[in-house]
Amino acid sequence: LIVRSVPSSKRWQEISARRMELIQTLIKETLLNNVDYIFCLDVDSKFHSRWGTESLGGLVAVIHPGYYQDDRNKFPYERRPSSRAYLAPGEGDFYYCGGAFGGLLMEVHQLAKTCRKNFEDDAKENIEAAWQEESHLNR
């Protein structure tokens, strides 16, 4: 188990937004060729049951507890077409939380790399997705 502290910021959104960069860097600098799986969890995650080997998949995400019973039209997807996190009405299957995901190391690395690039490309155009990296994760 490796616990990484996240640098503080004036806005929680900035901490959230840097998550994919931190994961990508951790994989490249520390974990590559040393582990098979990585799971990224918010520090305030609470487990109500056993988490076992059934979670060892290529990419694993947790359905957001605030939306798991809602219809897709209530999910807080990014709805502005100008954002790279955009999901059109009728797209998407579930709404995944940004605070619990993981899987095979290289799959998570690719996910983090893609989310980070899309987030940074949006930022260059002064776009911040509705729920920062969580919006990009859902894309």
CSV table of N, CA and C in Angstrom, one decimal:
chain,number,residue,atom,x,y,z
A,1,LEU,N,0.9,-1.2,0.0
A,1,LEU,CA,0.0,0.0,0.0
A,1,LEU,C,0.9,1.2,0.0
A,2,ILE,N,0.6,2.1,-1.0
A,2,ILE,CA,1.4,3.4,-1.0
A,2,ILE,C,0.4,4.5,-0.9
A,3,VAL,N,0.6,5.3,0.1
A,3,VAL,CA,-0.3,6.5,0.3
A,3,VAL,C,0.5,7.7,-0.1
A,4,ARG,N,-0.1,8.5,-1.0
A,4,ARG,CA,0.6,9.7,-1.5
A,4,ARG,C,-0.2,10.9,-1.0
A,5,SER,N,0.5,11.9,-0.4
A,5,SER,CA,-0.1,13.1,0.0
A,5,SER,C,-0.3,14.0,-1.3
A,6,VAL,N,-1.3,14.8,-1.3
A,6,VAL,CA,-1.6,15.7,-2.4
A,6,VAL,C,-1.3,17.1,-2.0
A,7,PRO,N,-0.5,17.8,-2.7
A,7,PRO,CA,-0.3,19.2,-2.4
A,7,PRO,C,-1.6,20.0,-2.2
A,8,SER,N,-1.6,20.9,-1.2
A,8,SER,CA,-2.8,21.6,-0.9
A,8,SER,C,-3.0,22.7,-2.0
A,9,SER,N,-4.2,23.3,-2.0
A,9,SER,CA,-4.5,24.3,-3.0
A,9,SER,C,-5.6,25.2,-2.4
A,10,LYS,N,-5.8,26.4,-3.0
A,10,LYS,CA,-6.8,27.3,-2.6
A,10,LYS,C,-8.2,26.8,-2.9
A,11,ARG,N,-8.3,26.0,-4.0
A,11,ARG,CA,-9.6,25.5,-4.4
A,11,ARG,C,-9.6,23.9,-4.5
A,12,TRP,N,-10.6,23.3,-4.0
A,12,TRP,CA,-10.6,21.8,-4.0
A,12,TRP,C,-10.6,21.3,-5.5
A,13,GLN,N,-11.2,22.1,-6.4
A,13,GLN,CA,-11.2,21.8,-7.8
A,13,GLN,C,-9.9,21.6,-8.4
A,14,GLU,N,-8.9,22.4,-7.9
A,14,GLU,CA,-7.5,22.3,-8.4
A,14,GLU,C,-6.9,21.0,-7.9
A,15,ILE,N,-7.2,20.6,-6.7
A,15,ILE,CA,-6.6,19.3,-6.2
A,15,ILE,C,-7.2,18.2,-7.1
A,16,SER,N,-8.5,18.2,-7.3
A,16,SER,CA,-9.2,17.2,-8.1
A,16,SER,C,-8.7,17.2,-9.5
A,17,ALA,N,-8.5,18.3,-10.0
A,17,ALA,CA,-8.0,18.5,-11.4
A,17,ALA,C,-6.6,17.9,-11.6
A,18,ARG,N,-5.8,17.9,-10.6
A,18,ARG,CA,-4.4,17.4,-10.8
A,18,ARG,C,-4.3,15.9,-10.5
A,19,ARG,N,-5.4,15.2,-10.2
A,19,ARG,CA,-5.4,13.8,-9.8
A,19,ARG,C,-4.7,13.0,-10.9
A,20,MET,N,-5.2,13.2,-12.2
A,20,MET,CA,-4.7,12.3,-13.3
A,20,MET,C,-3.2,12.6,-13.5
A,21,GLU,N,-2.8,13.8,-13.4
A,21,GLU,CA,-1.3,14.1,-13.5
A,21,GLU,C,-0.5,13.4,-12.4
A,22,LEU,N,-1.0,13.4,-11.2
A,22,LEU,CA,-0.3,12.7,-10.1
A,22,LEU,C,-0.2,11.2,-10.3
A,23,ILE,N,-1.3,10.6,-10.8
A,23,ILE,CA,-1.4,9.2,-11.0
A,23,ILE,C,-0.4,8.8,-12.1
A,24,GLN,N,-0.5,9.6,-13.2
A,24,GLN,CA,0.4,9.3,-14.4
A,24,GLN,C,1.9,9.4,-13.9
A,25,THR,N,2.2,10.4,-13.1
A,25,THR,CA,3.6,10.6,-12.7
A,25,THR,C,4.0,9.4,-11.7
A,26,LEU,N,3.2,9.1,-10.8
A,26,LEU,CA,3.4,8.0,-9.9
A,26,LEU,C,3.7,6.7,-10.7
A,27,ILE,N,2.9,6.4,-11.7
A,27,ILE,CA,3.1,5.2,-12.4
A,27,ILE,C,4.5,5.2,-13.2
A,28,LYS,N,4.8,6.3,-13.8
A,28,LYS,CA,6.0,6.4,-14.6
A,28,LYS,C,7.2,6.4,-13.7
A,29,GLU,N,7.2,7.1,-12.6
A,29,GLU,CA,8.4,7.2,-11.8
A,29,GLU,C,8.6,6.2,-10.7
A,30,THR,N,7.5,5.5,-10.3
A,30,THR,CA,7.6,4.6,-9.2
A,30,THR,C,7.1,3.1,-9.5
A,31,LEU,N,6.0,3.0,-10.1
A,31,LEU,CA,5.3,1.7,-10.2
A,31,LEU,C,5.6,0.9,-11.4
A,32,LEU,N,6.0,1.5,-12.5
A,32,LEU,CA,6.2,0.8,-13.8
A,32,LEU,C,7.2,-0.4,-13.5
A,33,ASN,N,6.8,-1.5,-14.0
A,33,ASN,CA,7.6,-2.8,-13.9
A,33,ASN,C,7.7,-3.3,-12.4
A,34,ASN,N,6.9,-2.7,-11.5
A,34,ASN,CA,6.9,-3.2,-10.1
A,34,ASN,C,5.6,-3.7,-9.6
A,35,VAL,N,4.5,-3.3,-10.3
A,35,VAL,CA,3.2,-3.8,-9.8
A,35,VAL,C,2.3,-4.1,-11.0
A,36,ASP,N,1.3,-4.9,-10.8
A,36,ASP,CA,0.4,-5.2,-11.9
A,36,ASP,C,-0.9,-4.4,-11.8
A,37,TYR,N,-1.4,-4.0,-10.7
A,37,TYR,CA,-2.6,-3.2,-10.5
A,37,TYR,C,-2.4,-2.0,-9.7
A,38,ILE,N,-3.2,-1.0,-9.9
A,38,ILE,CA,-3.3,0.2,-9.1
A,38,ILE,C,-4.7,0.6,-8.9
A,39,PHE,N,-5.0,1.0,-7.7
A,39,PHE,CA,-6.4,1.5,-7.4
A,39,PHE,C,-6.2,2.9,-6.7
A,40,CYS,N,-7.0,3.8,-7.1
A,40,CYS,CA,-6.9,5.2,-6.7
A,40,CYS,C,-8.2,5.5,-5.9
A,41,LEU,N,-8.1,5.8,-4.7
A,41,LEU,CA,-9.2,6.1,-3.8
A,41,LEU,C,-9.1,7.4,-3.1
A,42,ASP,N,-10.2,8.1,-3.0
A,42,ASP,CA,-10.2,9.3,-2.1
A,42,ASP,C,-9.9,8.9,-0.7
A,43,VAL,N,-9.3,9.8,0.0
A,43,VAL,CA,-8.9,9.5,1.4
A,43,VAL,C,-10.1,9.3,2.3
A,44,ASP,N,-11.3,9.8,1.9
A,44,ASP,CA,-12.5,9.6,2.7
A,44,ASP,C,-13.4,8.5,2.2
A,45,SER,N,-12.8,7.6,1.4
A,45,SER,CA,-13.6,6.4,1.0
A,45,SER,C,-14.0,5.6,2.2
A,46,LYS,N,-15.2,5.1,2.1
A,46,LYS,CA,-15.7,4.2,3.2
A,46,LYS,C,-16.2,2.9,2.6
A,47,PHE,N,-15.6,1.8,3.1
A,47,PHE,CA,-16.0,0.5,2.6
A,47,PHE,C,-17.1,-0.1,3.5
A,48,HIS,N,-18.1,-0.6,2.8
A,48,HIS,CA,-19.3,-1.2,3.6
A,48,HIS,C,-19.3,-2.7,3.4
A,49,SER,N,-18.4,-3.2,2.7
A,49,SER,CA,-18.3,-4.7,2.5
A,49,SER,C,-16.9,-5.0,2.0
A,50,ARG,N,-16.7,-6.3,1.8
A,50,ARG,CA,-15.4,-6.8,1.4
A,50,ARG,C,-15.1,-6.3,-0.1
A,51,TRP,N,-13.9,-6.0,-0.3
A,51,TRP,CA,-13.4,-5.6,-1.7
A,51,TRP,C,-12.4,-6.7,-2.0
A,52,GLY,N,-12.7,-7.5,-3.0
A,52,GLY,CA,-11.9,-8.7,-3.2
A,52,GLY,C,-11.4,-8.8,-4.7
A,53,THR,N,-11.0,-10.0,-5.0
A,53,THR,CA,-10.4,-10.2,-6.3
A,53,THR,C,-11.3,-10.0,-7.5
A,54,GLU,N,-12.6,-9.9,-7.2
A,54,GLU,CA,-13.6,-9.6,-8.3
A,54,GLU,C,-13.3,-8.2,-8.9
A,55,SER,N,-12.6,-7.4,-8.2
A,55,SER,CA,-12.3,-6.0,-8.8
A,55,SER,C,-11.0,-6.0,-9.6
A,56,LEU,N,-10.4,-7.1,-9.8
A,56,LEU,CA,-9.2,-7.2,-10.6
A,56,LEU,C,-9.5,-7.3,-12.1
A,57,GLY,N,-9.8,-6.2,-12.7
A,57,GLY,CA,-10.1,-6.2,-14.1
A,57,GLY,C,-9.2,-5.2,-14.8
A,58,GLY,N,-9.4,-5.1,-16.1
A,58,GLY,CA,-8.6,-4.1,-16.9
A,58,GLY,C,-8.7,-2.7,-16.4
A,59,LEU,N,-9.9,-2.2,-16.4
A,59,LEU,CA,-10.3,-0.9,-15.8
A,59,LEU,C,-11.5,-1.2,-14.9
A,60,VAL,N,-11.5,-0.7,-13.7
A,60,VAL,CA,-12.5,-0.8,-12.8
A,60,VAL,C,-12.9,0.5,-12.2
A,61,ALA,N,-14.2,0.8,-12.2
A,61,ALA,CA,-14.7,2.1,-11.7
A,61,ALA,C,-15.9,1.8,-10.8
A,62,VAL,N,-16.2,2.8,-9.9
A,62,VAL,CA,-17.3,2.7,-9.0
A,62,VAL,C,-18.4,3.6,-9.5
A,63,ILE,N,-19.6,3.1,-9.5
A,63,ILE,CA,-20.7,3.9,-9.9
A,63,ILE,C,-20.9,4.9,-8.7
A,64,HIS,N,-21.1,6.2,-9.1
A,64,HIS,CA,-21.2,7.2,-8.1
A,64,HIS,C,-22.4,7.0,-7.2
A,65,PRO,N,-22.1,6.9,-5.9
A,65,PRO,CA,-23.2,6.6,-4.9
A,65,PRO,C,-24.4,7.6,-5.0
A,66,GLY,N,-24.2,8.8,-5.4
A,66,GLY,CA,-25.2,9.8,-5.5
A,66,GLY,C,-26.1,9.6,-6.7
A,67,TYR,N,-25.7,8.8,-7.7
A,67,TYR,CA,-26.5,8.7,-8.9
A,67,TYR,C,-26.8,7.3,-9.3
A,68,TYR,N,-26.5,6.3,-8.5
A,68,TYR,CA,-26.6,4.9,-9.0
A,68,TYR,C,-28.0,4.5,-9.2
A,69,GLN,N,-29.0,5.1,-8.7
A,69,GLN,CA,-30.4,4.8,-8.9
A,69,GLN,C,-31.1,5.7,-9.9
A,70,ASP,N,-30.4,6.8,-10.3
A,70,ASP,CA,-31.0,7.8,-11.2
A,70,ASP,C,-31.0,7.3,-12.6
A,71,ASP,N,-31.9,8.0,-13.4
A,71,ASP,CA,-32.0,7.8,-14.8
A,71,ASP,C,-30.8,8.6,-15.4
A,72,ARG,N,-30.3,8.1,-16.6
A,72,ARG,CA,-29.2,8.7,-17.3
A,72,ARG,C,-29.4,10.2,-17.5
A,73,ASN,N,-30.6,10.7,-17.7
A,73,ASN,CA,-30.8,12.1,-18.0
A,73,ASN,C,-30.5,13.0,-16.8
A,74,LYS,N,-30.4,12.4,-15.6
A,74,LYS,CA,-30.1,13.1,-14.4
A,74,LYS,C,-28.6,13.1,-14.0
A,75,PHE,N,-27.8,12.4,-14.8
A,75,PHE,CA,-26.3,12.3,-14.5
A,75,PHE,C,-25.7,13.7,-14.8
A,76,PRO,N,-24.7,14.1,-14.0
A,76,PRO,CA,-24.1,15.4,-14.2
A,76,PRO,C,-23.0,15.4,-15.2
A,77,TYR,N,-23.2,14.7,-16.4
A,77,TYR,CA,-22.2,14.7,-17.4
A,77,TYR,C,-21.9,16.1,-17.9
A,78,GLU,N,-20.7,16.3,-18.4
A,78,GLU,CA,-20.4,17.6,-19.1
A,78,GLU,C,-21.2,17.7,-20.3
A,79,ARG,N,-22.0,18.7,-20.4
A,79,ARG,CA,-23.0,18.9,-21.5
A,79,ARG,C,-22.6,20.0,-22.5
A,80,ARG,N,-21.5,20.7,-22.3
A,80,ARG,CA,-21.0,21.7,-23.3
A,80,ARG,C,-20.2,21.0,-24.4
A,81,PRO,N,-20.6,21.1,-25.6
A,81,PRO,CA,-19.9,20.5,-26.7
A,81,PRO,C,-18.5,21.0,-26.9
A,82,SER,N,-18.2,22.2,-26.3
A,82,SER,CA,-16.8,22.8,-26.4
A,82,SER,C,-15.8,22.0,-25.6
A,83,SER,N,-16.3,21.3,-24.6
A,83,SER,CA,-15.3,20.5,-23.7
A,83,SER,C,-15.0,19.2,-24.3
A,84,ARG,N,-13.8,18.7,-24.1
A,84,ARG,CA,-13.4,17.4,-24.5
A,84,ARG,C,-14.0,16.3,-23.6
A,85,ALA,N,-14.7,16.7,-22.5
A,85,ALA,CA,-15.4,15.8,-21.6
A,85,ALA,C,-16.8,15.6,-22.0
A,86,TYR,N,-17.2,16.3,-23.0
A,86,TYR,CA,-18.7,16.3,-23.5
A,86,TYR,C,-19.2,14.9,-23.7
A,87,LEU,N,-20.4,14.7,-23.2
A,87,LEU,CA,-21.2,13.6,-23.5
A,87,LEU,C,-22.6,14.1,-24.0
A,88,ALA,N,-23.0,13.7,-25.2
A,88,ALA,CA,-24.3,14.1,-25.7
A,88,ALA,C,-25.4,13.4,-25.0
A,89,PRO,N,-26.6,14.1,-25.0
A,89,PRO,CA,-27.8,13.4,-24.4
A,89,PRO,C,-27.9,12.0,-25.1
A,90,GLY,N,-28.2,11.0,-24.3
A,90,GLY,CA,-28.4,9.7,-24.8
A,90,GLY,C,-27.1,8.9,-24.7
A,91,GLU,N,-25.9,9.5,-24.5
A,91,GLU,CA,-24.7,8.8,-24.4
A,91,GLU,C,-24.4,8.5,-22.9
A,92,GLY,N,-23.5,7.5,-22.7
A,92,GLY,CA,-23.1,7.2,-21.3
A,92,GLY,C,-24.0,6.1,-20.8
A,93,ASP,N,-23.4,5.3,-19.9
A,93,ASP,CA,-24.2,4.2,-19.4
A,93,ASP,C,-24.5,4.4,-17.9
A,94,PHE,N,-23.5,4.8,-17.1
A,94,PHE,CA,-23.6,5.0,-15.7
A,94,PHE,C,-22.8,6.3,-15.4
A,95,TYR,N,-22.9,6.8,-14.2
A,95,TYR,CA,-22.1,7.9,-13.8
A,95,TYR,C,-21.1,7.4,-12.8
A,96,TYR,N,-19.8,7.5,-13.1
A,96,TYR,CA,-18.8,6.9,-12.3
A,96,TYR,C,-18.2,8.0,-11.4
A,97,CYS,N,-17.8,7.7,-10.2
A,97,CYS,CA,-17.2,8.7,-9.3
A,97,CYS,C,-15.7,8.8,-9.6
A,98,GLY,N,-15.2,9.9,-9.4
A,98,GLY,CA,-13.7,10.1,-9.7
A,98,GLY,C,-12.9,9.6,-8.5
A,99,GLY,N,-13.5,9.3,-7.4
A,99,GLY,CA,-12.8,9.0,-6.2
A,99,GLY,C,-12.5,7.5,-6.0
A,100,ALA,N,-12.8,6.7,-6.9
A,100,ALA,CA,-12.5,5.2,-6.7
A,100,ALA,C,-12.5,4.6,-8.1
A,101,PHE,N,-11.3,4.3,-8.6
A,101,PHE,CA,-11.1,3.5,-9.8
A,101,PHE,C,-9.7,2.9,-9.8
A,102,GLY,N,-9.5,2.0,-10.8
A,102,GLY,CA,-8.2,1.4,-10.9
A,102,GLY,C,-8.3,0.3,-11.9
A,103,GLY,N,-7.3,-0.6,-11.8
A,103,GLY,CA,-7.2,-1.8,-12.7
A,103,GLY,C,-5.7,-2.1,-13.0
A,104,LEU,N,-5.6,-2.7,-14.2
A,104,LEU,CA,-4.2,-3.0,-14.6
A,104,LEU,C,-3.4,-1.7,-14.8
A,105,LEU,N,-2.2,-1.8,-14.3
A,105,LEU,CA,-1.3,-0.6,-14.3
A,105,LEU,C,-1.3,0.2,-15.6
A,106,MET,N,-1.0,-0.5,-16.7
A,106,MET,CA,-0.9,0.2,-18.0
A,106,MET,C,-2.3,0.7,-18.5
A,107,GLU,N,-3.4,0.1,-18.2
A,107,GLU,CA,-4.7,0.6,-18.5
A,107,GLU,C,-5.0,1.9,-17.8
A,108,VAL,N,-4.7,1.9,-16.5
A,108,VAL,CA,-4.9,3.1,-15.7
A,108,VAL,C,-4.0,4.2,-16.1
A,109,HIS,N,-2.7,3.8,-16.5
A,109,HIS,CA,-1.8,4.8,-17.0
A,109,HIS,C,-2.4,5.5,-18.3
A,110,GLN,N,-2.9,4.7,-19.2
A,110,GLN,CA,-3.5,5.3,-20.4
A,110,GLN,C,-4.7,6.1,-20.1
A,111,LEU,N,-5.5,5.7,-19.2
A,111,LEU,CA,-6.7,6.4,-18.8
A,111,LEU,C,-6.3,7.8,-18.2
A,112,ALA,N,-5.3,7.8,-17.3
A,112,ALA,CA,-4.8,9.0,-16.7
A,112,ALA,C,-4.2,9.9,-17.7
A,113,LYS,N,-3.4,9.4,-18.6
A,113,LYS,CA,-2.8,10.2,-19.6
A,113,LYS,C,-3.8,10.9,-20.5
A,114,THR,N,-4.8,10.1,-20.9
A,114,THR,CA,-5.9,10.7,-21.8
A,114,THR,C,-6.7,11.7,-21.1
A,115,CYS,N,-7.1,11.4,-19.8
A,115,CYS,CA,-7.9,12.4,-19.1
A,115,CYS,C,-7.1,13.7,-18.8
A,116,ARG,N,-5.8,13.5,-18.5
A,116,ARG,CA,-5.0,14.7,-18.2
A,116,ARG,C,-4.8,15.5,-19.5
A,117,LYS,N,-4.5,14.9,-20.6
A,117,LYS,CA,-4.4,15.6,-21.9
A,117,LYS,C,-5.6,16.4,-22.2
A,118,ASN,N,-6.8,15.7,-22.1
A,118,ASN,CA,-8.0,16.4,-22.5
A,118,ASN,C,-8.3,17.5,-21.5
A,119,PHE,N,-8.1,17.3,-20.2
A,119,PHE,CA,-8.3,18.4,-19.2
A,119,PHE,C,-7.4,19.6,-19.5
A,120,GLU,N,-6.1,19.3,-19.8
A,120,GLU,CA,-5.2,20.4,-20.1
A,120,GLU,C,-5.5,21.1,-21.4
A,121,ASP,N,-5.9,20.4,-22.4
A,121,ASP,CA,-6.3,21.0,-23.7
A,121,ASP,C,-7.6,21.9,-23.5
A,122,ASP,N,-8.5,21.4,-22.7
A,122,ASP,CA,-9.7,22.3,-22.3
A,122,ASP,C,-9.2,23.5,-21.6
A,123,ALA,N,-8.3,23.4,-20.6
A,123,ALA,CA,-7.8,24.5,-19.8
A,123,ALA,C,-7.2,25.6,-20.7
A,124,LYS,N,-6.5,25.1,-21.8
A,124,LYS,CA,-5.9,26.1,-22.7
A,124,LYS,C,-6.9,26.9,-23.4
A,125,GLU,N,-8.1,26.4,-23.5
A,125,GLU,CA,-9.2,27.1,-24.1
A,125,GLU,C,-10.2,27.7,-23.1
A,126,ASN,N,-9.7,27.8,-21.8
A,126,ASN,CA,-10.4,28.4,-20.7
A,126,ASN,C,-11.7,27.6,-20.4
A,127,ILE,N,-11.7,26.3,-20.5
A,127,ILE,CA,-12.8,25.5,-20.2
A,127,ILE,C,-12.5,24.6,-19.0
A,128,GLU,N,-13.3,24.6,-18.0
A,128,GLU,CA,-13.2,23.7,-16.9
A,128,GLU,C,-14.5,22.8,-16.9
A,129,ALA,N,-14.3,21.5,-17.1
A,129,ALA,CA,-15.5,20.6,-17.2
A,129,ALA,C,-16.3,20.7,-15.9
A,130,ALA,N,-17.5,20.4,-15.9
A,130,ALA,CA,-18.4,20.6,-14.8
A,130,ALA,C,-17.9,19.9,-13.5
A,131,TRP,N,-17.3,18.8,-13.6
A,131,TRP,CA,-16.7,18.1,-12.4
A,131,TRP,C,-15.3,17.7,-12.7
A,132,GLN,N,-14.5,18.6,-13.2
A,132,GLN,CA,-13.1,18.5,-13.5
A,132,GLN,C,-12.7,17.1,-14.0
A,133,GLU,N,-11.8,16.4,-13.3
A,133,GLU,CA,-11.3,15.1,-13.9
A,133,GLU,C,-12.4,14.1,-13.9
A,134,GLU,N,-13.4,14.2,-13.0
A,134,GLU,CA,-14.5,13.2,-13.0
A,134,GLU,C,-15.3,13.2,-14.3
A,135,SER,N,-15.5,14.4,-14.8
A,135,SER,CA,-16.2,14.6,-16.1
A,135,SER,C,-15.4,13.9,-17.2
A,136,HIS,N,-14.0,14.1,-17.2
A,136,HIS,CA,-13.2,13.5,-18.2
A,136,HIS,C,-13.2,11.9,-18.0
A,137,LEU,N,-13.1,11.5,-16.8
A,137,LEU,CA,-13.2,10.1,-16.5
A,137,LEU,C,-14.5,9.5,-17.1
A,138,ASN,N,-15.6,10.2,-16.9
A,138,ASN,CA,-16.9,9.7,-17.4
A,138,ASN,C,-16.9,9.7,-19.0
A,139,ARG,N,-16.2,10.6,-19.6
A,139,ARG,CA,-16.1,10.6,-21.0
A,139,ARG,C,-15.4,9.3,-21.5
